[in-house]
PDB file of C-alpha atoms in Angstrom:
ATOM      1  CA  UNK A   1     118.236 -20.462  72.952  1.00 91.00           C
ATOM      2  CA  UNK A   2     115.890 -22.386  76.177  1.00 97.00           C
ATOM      3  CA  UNK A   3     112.440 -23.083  74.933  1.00 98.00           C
ATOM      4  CA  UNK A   4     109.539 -24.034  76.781  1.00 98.00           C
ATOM      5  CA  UNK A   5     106.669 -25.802  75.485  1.00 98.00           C
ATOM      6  CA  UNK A   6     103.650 -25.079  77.538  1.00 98.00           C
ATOM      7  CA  UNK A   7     100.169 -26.677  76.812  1.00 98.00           C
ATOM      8  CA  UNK A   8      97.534 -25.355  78.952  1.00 96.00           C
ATOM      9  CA  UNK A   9      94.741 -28.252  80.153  1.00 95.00           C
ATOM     10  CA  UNK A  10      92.254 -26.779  82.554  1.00 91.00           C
ATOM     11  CA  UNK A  11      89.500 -29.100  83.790  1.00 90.00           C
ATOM     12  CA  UNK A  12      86.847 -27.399  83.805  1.00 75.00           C
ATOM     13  CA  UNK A  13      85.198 -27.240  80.090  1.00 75.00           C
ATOM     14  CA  UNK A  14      81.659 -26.336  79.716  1.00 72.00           C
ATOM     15  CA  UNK A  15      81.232 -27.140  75.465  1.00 74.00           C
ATOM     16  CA  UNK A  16      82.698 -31.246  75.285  1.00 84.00           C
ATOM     17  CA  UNK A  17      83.313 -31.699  79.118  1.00 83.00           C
ATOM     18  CA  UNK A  18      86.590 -33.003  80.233  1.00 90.00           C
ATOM     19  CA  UNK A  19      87.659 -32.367  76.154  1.00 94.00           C
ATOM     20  CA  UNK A  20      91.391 -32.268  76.936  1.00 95.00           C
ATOM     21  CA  UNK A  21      91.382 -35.999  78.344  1.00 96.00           C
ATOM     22  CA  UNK A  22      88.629 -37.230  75.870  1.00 96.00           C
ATOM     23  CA  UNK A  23      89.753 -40.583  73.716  1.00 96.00           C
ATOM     24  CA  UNK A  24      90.853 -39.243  70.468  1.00 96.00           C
ATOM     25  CA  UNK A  25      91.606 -41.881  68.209  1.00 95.00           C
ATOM     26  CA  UNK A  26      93.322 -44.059  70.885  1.00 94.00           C
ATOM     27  CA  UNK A  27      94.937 -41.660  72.997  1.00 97.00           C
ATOM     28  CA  UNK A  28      93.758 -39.319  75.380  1.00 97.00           C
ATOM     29  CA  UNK A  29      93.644 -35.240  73.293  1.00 97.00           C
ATOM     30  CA  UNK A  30      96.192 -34.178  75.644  1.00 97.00           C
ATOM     31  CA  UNK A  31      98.706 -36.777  74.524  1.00 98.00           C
ATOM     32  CA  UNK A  32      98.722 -36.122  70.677  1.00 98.00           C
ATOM     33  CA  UNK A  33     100.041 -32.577  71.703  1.00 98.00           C
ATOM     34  CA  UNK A  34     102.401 -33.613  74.120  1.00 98.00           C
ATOM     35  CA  UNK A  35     103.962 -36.598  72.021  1.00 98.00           C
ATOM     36  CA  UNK A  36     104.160 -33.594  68.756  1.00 98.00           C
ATOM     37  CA  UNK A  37     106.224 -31.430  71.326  1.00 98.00           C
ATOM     38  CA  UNK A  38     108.092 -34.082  72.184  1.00 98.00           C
ATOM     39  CA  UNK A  39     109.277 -35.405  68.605  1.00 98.00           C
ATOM     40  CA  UNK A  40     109.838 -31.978  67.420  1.00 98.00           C
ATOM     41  CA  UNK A  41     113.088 -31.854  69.266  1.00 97.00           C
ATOM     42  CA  UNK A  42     113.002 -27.727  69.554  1.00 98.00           C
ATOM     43  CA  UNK A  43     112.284 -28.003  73.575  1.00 98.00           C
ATOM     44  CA  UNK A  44     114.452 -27.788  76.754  1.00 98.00           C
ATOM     45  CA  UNK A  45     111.276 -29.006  78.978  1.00 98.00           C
ATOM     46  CA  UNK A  46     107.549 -29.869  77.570  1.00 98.00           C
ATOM     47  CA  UNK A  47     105.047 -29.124  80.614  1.00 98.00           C
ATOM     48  CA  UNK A  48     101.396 -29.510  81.132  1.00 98.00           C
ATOM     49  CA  UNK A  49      99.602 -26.786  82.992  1.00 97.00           C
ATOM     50  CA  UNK A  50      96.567 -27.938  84.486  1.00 96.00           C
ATOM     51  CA  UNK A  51      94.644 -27.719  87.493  1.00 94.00           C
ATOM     52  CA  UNK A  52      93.684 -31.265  87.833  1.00 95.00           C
ATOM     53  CA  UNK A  53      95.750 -34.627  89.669  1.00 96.00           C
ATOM     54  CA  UNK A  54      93.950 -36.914  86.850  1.00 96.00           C
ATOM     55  CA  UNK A  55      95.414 -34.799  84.115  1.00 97.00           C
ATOM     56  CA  UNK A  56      98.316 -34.765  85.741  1.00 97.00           C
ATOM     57  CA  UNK A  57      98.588 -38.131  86.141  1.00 98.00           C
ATOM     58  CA  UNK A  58      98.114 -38.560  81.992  1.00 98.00           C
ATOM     59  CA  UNK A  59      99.964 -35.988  80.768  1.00 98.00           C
ATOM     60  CA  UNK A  60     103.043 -37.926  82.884  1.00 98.00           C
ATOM     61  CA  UNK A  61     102.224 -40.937  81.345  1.00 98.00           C
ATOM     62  CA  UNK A  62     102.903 -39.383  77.575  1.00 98.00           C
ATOM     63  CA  UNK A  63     105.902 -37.749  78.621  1.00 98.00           C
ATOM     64  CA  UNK A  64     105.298 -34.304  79.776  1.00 98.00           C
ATOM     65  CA  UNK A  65     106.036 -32.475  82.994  1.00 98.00           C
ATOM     66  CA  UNK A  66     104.042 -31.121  85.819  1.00 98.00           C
ATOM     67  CA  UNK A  67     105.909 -29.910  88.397  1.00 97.00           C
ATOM     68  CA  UNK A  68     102.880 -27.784  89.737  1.00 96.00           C
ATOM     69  CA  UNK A  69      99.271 -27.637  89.714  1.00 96.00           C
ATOM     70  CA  UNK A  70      97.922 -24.553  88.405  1.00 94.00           C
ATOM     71  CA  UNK A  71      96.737 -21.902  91.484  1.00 91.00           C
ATOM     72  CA  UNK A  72      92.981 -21.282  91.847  1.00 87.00           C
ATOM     73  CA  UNK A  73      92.928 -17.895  89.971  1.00 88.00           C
ATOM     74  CA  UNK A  74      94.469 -19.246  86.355  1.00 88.00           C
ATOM     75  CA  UNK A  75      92.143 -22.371  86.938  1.00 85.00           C
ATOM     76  CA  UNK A  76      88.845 -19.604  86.997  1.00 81.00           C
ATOM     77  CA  UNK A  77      86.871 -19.463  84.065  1.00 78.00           C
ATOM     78  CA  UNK A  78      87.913 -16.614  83.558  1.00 77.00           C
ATOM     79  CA  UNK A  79      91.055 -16.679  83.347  1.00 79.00           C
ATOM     80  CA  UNK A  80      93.000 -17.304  80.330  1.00 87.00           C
ATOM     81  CA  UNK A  81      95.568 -19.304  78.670  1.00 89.00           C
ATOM     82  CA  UNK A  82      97.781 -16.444  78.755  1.00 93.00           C
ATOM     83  CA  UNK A  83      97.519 -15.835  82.597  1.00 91.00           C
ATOM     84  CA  UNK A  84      98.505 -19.711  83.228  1.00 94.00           C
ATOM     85  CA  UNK A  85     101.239 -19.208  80.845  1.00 96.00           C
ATOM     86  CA  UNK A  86     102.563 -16.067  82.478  1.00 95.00           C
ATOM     87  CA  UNK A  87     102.283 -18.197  85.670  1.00 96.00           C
ATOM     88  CA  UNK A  88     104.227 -21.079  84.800  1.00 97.00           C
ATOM     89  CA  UNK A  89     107.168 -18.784  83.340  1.00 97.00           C
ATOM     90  CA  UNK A  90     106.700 -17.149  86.795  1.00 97.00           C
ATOM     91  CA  UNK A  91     107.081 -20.319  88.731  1.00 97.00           C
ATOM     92  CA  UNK A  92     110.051 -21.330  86.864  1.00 98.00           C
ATOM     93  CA  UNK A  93     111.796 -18.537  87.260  1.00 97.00           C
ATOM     94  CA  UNK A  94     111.213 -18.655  90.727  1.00 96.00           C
ATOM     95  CA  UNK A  95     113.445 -21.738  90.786  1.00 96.00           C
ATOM     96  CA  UNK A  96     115.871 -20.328  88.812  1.00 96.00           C
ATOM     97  CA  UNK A  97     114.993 -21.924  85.405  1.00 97.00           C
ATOM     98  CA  UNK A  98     114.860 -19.362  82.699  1.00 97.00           C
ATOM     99  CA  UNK A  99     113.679 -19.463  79.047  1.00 98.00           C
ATOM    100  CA  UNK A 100     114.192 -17.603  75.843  1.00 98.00           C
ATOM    101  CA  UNK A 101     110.995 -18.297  74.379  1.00 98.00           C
ATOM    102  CA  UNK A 102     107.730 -20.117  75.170  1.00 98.00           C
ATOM    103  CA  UNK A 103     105.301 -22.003  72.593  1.00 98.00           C
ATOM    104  CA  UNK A 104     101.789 -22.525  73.851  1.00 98.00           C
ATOM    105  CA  UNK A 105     100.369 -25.679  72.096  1.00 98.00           C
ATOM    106  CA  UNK A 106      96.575 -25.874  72.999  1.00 97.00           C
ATOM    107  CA  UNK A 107      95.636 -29.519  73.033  1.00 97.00           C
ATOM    108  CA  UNK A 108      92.534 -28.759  71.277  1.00 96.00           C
ATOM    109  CA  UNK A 109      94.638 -28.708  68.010  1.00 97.00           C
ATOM    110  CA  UNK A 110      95.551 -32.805  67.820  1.00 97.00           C
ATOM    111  CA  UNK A 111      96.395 -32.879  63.870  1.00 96.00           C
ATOM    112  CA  UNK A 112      99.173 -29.804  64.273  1.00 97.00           C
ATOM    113  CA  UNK A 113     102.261 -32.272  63.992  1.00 96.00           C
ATOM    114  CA  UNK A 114     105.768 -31.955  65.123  1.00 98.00           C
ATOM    115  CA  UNK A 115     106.586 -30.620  61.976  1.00 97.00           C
ATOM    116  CA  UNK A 116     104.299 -28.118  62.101  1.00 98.00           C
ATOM    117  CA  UNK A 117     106.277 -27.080  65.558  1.00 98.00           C
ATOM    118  CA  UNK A 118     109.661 -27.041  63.799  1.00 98.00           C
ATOM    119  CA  UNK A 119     108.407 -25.314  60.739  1.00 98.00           C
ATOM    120  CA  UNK A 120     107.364 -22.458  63.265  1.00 98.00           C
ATOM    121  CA  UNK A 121     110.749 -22.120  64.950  1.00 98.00           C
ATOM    122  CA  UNK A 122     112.397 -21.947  61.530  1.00 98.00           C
ATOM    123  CA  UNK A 123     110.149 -18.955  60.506  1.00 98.00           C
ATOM    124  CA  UNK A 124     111.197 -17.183  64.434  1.00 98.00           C
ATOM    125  CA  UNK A 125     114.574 -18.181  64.123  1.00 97.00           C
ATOM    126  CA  UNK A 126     114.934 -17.047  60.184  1.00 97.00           C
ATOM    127  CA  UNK A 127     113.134 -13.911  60.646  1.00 97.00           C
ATOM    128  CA  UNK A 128     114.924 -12.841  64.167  1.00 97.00           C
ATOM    129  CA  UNK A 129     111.302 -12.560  65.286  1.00 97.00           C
ATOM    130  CA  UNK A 130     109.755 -12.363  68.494  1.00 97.00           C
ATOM    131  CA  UNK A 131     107.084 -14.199  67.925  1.00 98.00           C
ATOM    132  CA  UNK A 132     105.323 -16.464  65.785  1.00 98.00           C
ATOM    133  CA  UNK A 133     101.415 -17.385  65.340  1.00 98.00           C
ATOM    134  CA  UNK A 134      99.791 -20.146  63.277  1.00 98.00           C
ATOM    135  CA  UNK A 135      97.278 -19.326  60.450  1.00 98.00           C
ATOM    136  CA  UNK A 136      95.396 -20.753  58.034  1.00 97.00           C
ATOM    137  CA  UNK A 137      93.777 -20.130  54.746  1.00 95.00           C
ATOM    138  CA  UNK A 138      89.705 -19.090  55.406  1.00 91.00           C
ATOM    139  CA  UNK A 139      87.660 -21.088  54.287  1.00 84.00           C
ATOM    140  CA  UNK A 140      85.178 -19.225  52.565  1.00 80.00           C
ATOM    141  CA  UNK A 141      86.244 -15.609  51.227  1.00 78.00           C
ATOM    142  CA  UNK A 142      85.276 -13.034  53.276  1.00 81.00           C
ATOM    143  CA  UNK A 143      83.074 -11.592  50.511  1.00 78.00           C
ATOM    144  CA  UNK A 144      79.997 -13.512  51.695  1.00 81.00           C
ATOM    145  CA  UNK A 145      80.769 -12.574  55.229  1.00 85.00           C
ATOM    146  CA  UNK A 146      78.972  -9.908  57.168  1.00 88.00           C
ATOM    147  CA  UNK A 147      76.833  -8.620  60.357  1.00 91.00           C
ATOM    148  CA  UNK A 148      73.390  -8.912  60.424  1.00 94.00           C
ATOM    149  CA  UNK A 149      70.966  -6.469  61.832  1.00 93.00           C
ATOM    150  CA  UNK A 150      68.021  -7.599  64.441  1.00 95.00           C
ATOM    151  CA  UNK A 151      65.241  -8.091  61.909  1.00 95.00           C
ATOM    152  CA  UNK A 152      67.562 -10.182  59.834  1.00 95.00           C
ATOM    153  CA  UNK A 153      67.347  -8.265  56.640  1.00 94.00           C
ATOM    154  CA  UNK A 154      69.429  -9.110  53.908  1.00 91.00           C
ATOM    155  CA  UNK A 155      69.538  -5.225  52.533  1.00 90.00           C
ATOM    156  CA  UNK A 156      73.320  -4.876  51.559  1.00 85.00           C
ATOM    157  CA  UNK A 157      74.596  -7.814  53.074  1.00 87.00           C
ATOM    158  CA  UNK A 158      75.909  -8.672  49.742  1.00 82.00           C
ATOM    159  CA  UNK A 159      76.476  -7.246  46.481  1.00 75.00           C
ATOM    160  CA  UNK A 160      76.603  -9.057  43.404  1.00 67.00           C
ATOM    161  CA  UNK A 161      79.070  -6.684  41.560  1.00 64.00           C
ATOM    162  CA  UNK A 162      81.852  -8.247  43.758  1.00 61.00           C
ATOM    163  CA  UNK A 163      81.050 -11.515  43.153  1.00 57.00           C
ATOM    164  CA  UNK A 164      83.449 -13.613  40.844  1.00 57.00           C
ATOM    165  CA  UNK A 165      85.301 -17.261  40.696  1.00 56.00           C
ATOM    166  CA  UNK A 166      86.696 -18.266  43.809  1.00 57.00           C
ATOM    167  CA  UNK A 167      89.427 -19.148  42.131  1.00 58.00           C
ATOM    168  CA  UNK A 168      90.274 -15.787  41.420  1.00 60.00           C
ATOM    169  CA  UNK A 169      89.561 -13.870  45.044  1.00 67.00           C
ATOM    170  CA  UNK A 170      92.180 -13.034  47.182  1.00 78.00           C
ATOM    171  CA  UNK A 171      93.354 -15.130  50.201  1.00 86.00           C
ATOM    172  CA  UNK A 172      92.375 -14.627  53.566  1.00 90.00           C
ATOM    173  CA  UNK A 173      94.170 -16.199  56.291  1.00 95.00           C
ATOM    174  CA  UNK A 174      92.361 -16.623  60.502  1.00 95.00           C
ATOM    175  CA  UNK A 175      94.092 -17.561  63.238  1.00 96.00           C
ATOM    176  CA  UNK A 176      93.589 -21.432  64.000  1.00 97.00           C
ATOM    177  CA  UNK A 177      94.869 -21.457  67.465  1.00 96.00           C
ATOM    178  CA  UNK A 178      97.236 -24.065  67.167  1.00 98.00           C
ATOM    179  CA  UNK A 179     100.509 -22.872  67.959  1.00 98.00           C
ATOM    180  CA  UNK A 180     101.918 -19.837  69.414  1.00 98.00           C
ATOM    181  CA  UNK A 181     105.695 -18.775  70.249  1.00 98.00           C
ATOM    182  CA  UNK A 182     106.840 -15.569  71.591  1.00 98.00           C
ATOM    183  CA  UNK A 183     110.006 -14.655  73.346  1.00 98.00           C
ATOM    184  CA  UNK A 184     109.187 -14.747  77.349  1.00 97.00           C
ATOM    185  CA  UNK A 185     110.656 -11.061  77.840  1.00 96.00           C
ATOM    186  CA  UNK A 186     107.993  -9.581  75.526  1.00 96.00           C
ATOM    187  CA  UNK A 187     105.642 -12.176  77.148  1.00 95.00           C
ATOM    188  CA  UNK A 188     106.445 -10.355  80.929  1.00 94.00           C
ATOM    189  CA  UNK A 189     106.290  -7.152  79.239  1.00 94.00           C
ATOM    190  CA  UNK A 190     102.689  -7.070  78.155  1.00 91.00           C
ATOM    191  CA  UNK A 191     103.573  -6.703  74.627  1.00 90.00           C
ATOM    192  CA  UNK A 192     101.493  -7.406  71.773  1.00 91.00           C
ATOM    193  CA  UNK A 193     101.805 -10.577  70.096  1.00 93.00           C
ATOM    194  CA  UNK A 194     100.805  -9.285  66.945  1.00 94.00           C
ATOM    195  CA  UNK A 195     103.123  -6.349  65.395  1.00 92.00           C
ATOM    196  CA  UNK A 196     106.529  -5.922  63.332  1.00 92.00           C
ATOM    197  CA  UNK A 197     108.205  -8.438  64.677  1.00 95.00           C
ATOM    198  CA  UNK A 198     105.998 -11.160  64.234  1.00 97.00           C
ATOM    199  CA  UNK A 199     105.698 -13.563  61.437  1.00 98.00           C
ATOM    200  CA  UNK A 200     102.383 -16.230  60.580  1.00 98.00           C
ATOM    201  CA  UNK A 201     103.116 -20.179  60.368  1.00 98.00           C
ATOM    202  CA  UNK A 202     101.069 -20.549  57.466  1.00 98.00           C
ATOM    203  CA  UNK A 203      99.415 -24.312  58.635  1.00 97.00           C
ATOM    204  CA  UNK A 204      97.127 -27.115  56.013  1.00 94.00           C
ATOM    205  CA  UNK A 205      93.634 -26.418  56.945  1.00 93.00           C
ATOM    206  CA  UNK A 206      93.436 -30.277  57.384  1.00 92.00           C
ATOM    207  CA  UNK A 207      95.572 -30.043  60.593  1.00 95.00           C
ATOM    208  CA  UNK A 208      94.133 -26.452  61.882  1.00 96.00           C
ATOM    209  CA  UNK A 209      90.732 -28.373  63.385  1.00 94.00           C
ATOM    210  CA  UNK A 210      90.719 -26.857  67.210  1.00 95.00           C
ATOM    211  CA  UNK A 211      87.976 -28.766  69.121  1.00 95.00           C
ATOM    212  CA  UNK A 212      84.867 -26.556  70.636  1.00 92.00           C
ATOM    213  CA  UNK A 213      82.497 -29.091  70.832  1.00 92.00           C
ATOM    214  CA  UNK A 214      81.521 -32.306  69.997  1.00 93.00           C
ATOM    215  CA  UNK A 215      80.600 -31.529  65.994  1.00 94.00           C
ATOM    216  CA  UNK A 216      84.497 -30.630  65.976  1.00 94.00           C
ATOM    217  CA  UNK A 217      85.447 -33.558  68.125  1.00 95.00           C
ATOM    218  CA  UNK A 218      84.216 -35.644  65.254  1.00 95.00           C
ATOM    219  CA  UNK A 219      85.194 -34.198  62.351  1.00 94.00           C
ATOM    220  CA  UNK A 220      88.834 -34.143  63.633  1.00 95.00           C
ATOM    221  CA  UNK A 221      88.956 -38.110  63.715  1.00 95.00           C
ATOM    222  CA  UNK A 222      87.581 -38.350  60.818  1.00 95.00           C
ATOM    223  CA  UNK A 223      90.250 -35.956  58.802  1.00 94.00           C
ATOM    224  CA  UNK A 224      92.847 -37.973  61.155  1.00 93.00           C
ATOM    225  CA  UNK A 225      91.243 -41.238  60.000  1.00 91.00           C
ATOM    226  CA  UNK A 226      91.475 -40.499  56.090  1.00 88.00           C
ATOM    227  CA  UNK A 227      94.611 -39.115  56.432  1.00 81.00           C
ATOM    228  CA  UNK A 228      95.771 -42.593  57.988  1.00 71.00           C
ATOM    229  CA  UNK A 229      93.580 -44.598  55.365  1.00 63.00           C
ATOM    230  CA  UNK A 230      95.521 -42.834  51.956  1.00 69.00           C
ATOM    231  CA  UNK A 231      98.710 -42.902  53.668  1.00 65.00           C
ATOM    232  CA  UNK A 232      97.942 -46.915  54.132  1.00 59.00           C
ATOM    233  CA  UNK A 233      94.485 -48.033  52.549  1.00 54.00           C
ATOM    234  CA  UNK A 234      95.138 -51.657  52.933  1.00 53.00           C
ATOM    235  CA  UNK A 235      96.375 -51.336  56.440  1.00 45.00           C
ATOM    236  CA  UNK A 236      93.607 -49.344  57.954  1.00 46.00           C
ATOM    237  CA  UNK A 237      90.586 -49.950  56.015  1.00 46.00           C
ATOM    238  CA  UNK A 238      88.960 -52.673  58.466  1.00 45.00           C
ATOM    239  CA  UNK A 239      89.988 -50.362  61.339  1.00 45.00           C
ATOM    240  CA  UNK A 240      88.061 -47.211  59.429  1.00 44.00           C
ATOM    241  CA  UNK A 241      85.269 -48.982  58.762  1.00 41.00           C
ATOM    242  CA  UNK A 242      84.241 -50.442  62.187  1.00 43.00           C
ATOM    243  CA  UNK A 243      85.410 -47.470  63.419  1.00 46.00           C
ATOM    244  CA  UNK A 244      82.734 -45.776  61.059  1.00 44.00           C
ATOM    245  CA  UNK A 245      79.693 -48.610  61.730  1.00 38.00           C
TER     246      UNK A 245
END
């Protein structure tokens, strides 16, 4: 079995501009997702789509490939991920490179690991699936969830009799966005990504943080940095703390 990784880096972000290049604890964002491909082991070729030479330029440095810019119609806003991925299988093909299956890894997800990425493939590969998609637990229960009308009322938003210990509430799982396989025939089918065939990665909500804005920007170095400073207090506690001050 061929597989592709591809991790789509367009340019042009409106939230946290040029997020996918942005320092993240050391390294560019793009790199942590490109150096997790990388160690995994489970790829034939790791390429960066992108529509930019300076991205290009970085995502060489760490490793990846480019062999192509993205065209001016997947570099739109909008277009999406899915119509540069179904390009680059395109393009490949069209030099007479063929895959069995394709994982897009968004860089916006830094703390997904390379085990996360193997643990994936050994859920498609157990399974016989065609394609896999990351999850995570929710992190409130859907109880206290709900739409709100215009005036904002409150009436039946919520009702008390289903209230109870969190503890005891059943789990509900969203999609985090973090890493997605699928064979590339159902890809160039059109078929859905979600039916019998396809399994959930369940992921630890500590490494399911996909960056937005700046609010999420920070909050991901700071669940990298603790990570780091339990894993080796003594190490990385001056770091933390100037980082920090």
């Amino acid at each position: 079995m061929k597989n592709i990784a591809i991790i789509p880096a367009r340019s042009g972000s409106k939230g946290l501009p040029d997020k996918n290049i942005k320092i993240f604890c050391g390294k560019p964002l793009l790199a942590w997702t490109i150096e997790a491909a990388l160690k995994s082991g489970e790829f034939d070729e790791v390429m960066v789509s992108t529509d930019s030479e300076r991205y290009r330029e970085i995502a060489l440095e760490y490793g990846a490939e480019v062999p192509f810019l993205r065209s001016e119609a997947t570099s739109s806003d909008t277009a999406s991920s899915w119509d540069a991925v179904r390009e680059v299988i395109s393009k490949y093909a069209g030099e007479g490179r063929y895959f069995d299956t394709f994982c897009m890894l968004q860089p916006t997800s830094p703390l997904r690991n390379a085990e996360d990425i193997t643990g994936a493939y050994d859920i498609f590969k157990h399974n016989n699936a065609t394609s896999v998609v990351s999850l995570c637990e929710l992190e409130h229960s859907i109880n206290i969830c709900n739409r709100l009308p215009e005036n904002k009322s409150l009436d039946g938003f919520y009702s008390s009799n289903i209230s109870g210990r969190r503890q005891d509430a059943d789990k509900y799982y969203r999609i985090n966005g973090a890493i997605y396989i699928q064979t590339v025939e159902k890809l160039m089918q059109g078929a859905n990504l979600y039916d019998e065939q396809s399994y959930a990665y369940i992921m630890d909500k500590a490494n399911s943080v996909d960056i937005d804005d700046e609010l999420d920007f920070i909050s991901a170095e700071a669940i990298y940095n603790m990570t780091i400073l339990k894993k080796n207090p003594d190490k990385n506690e001056n770091a933390m703390l100037k980082k920090t001050f």
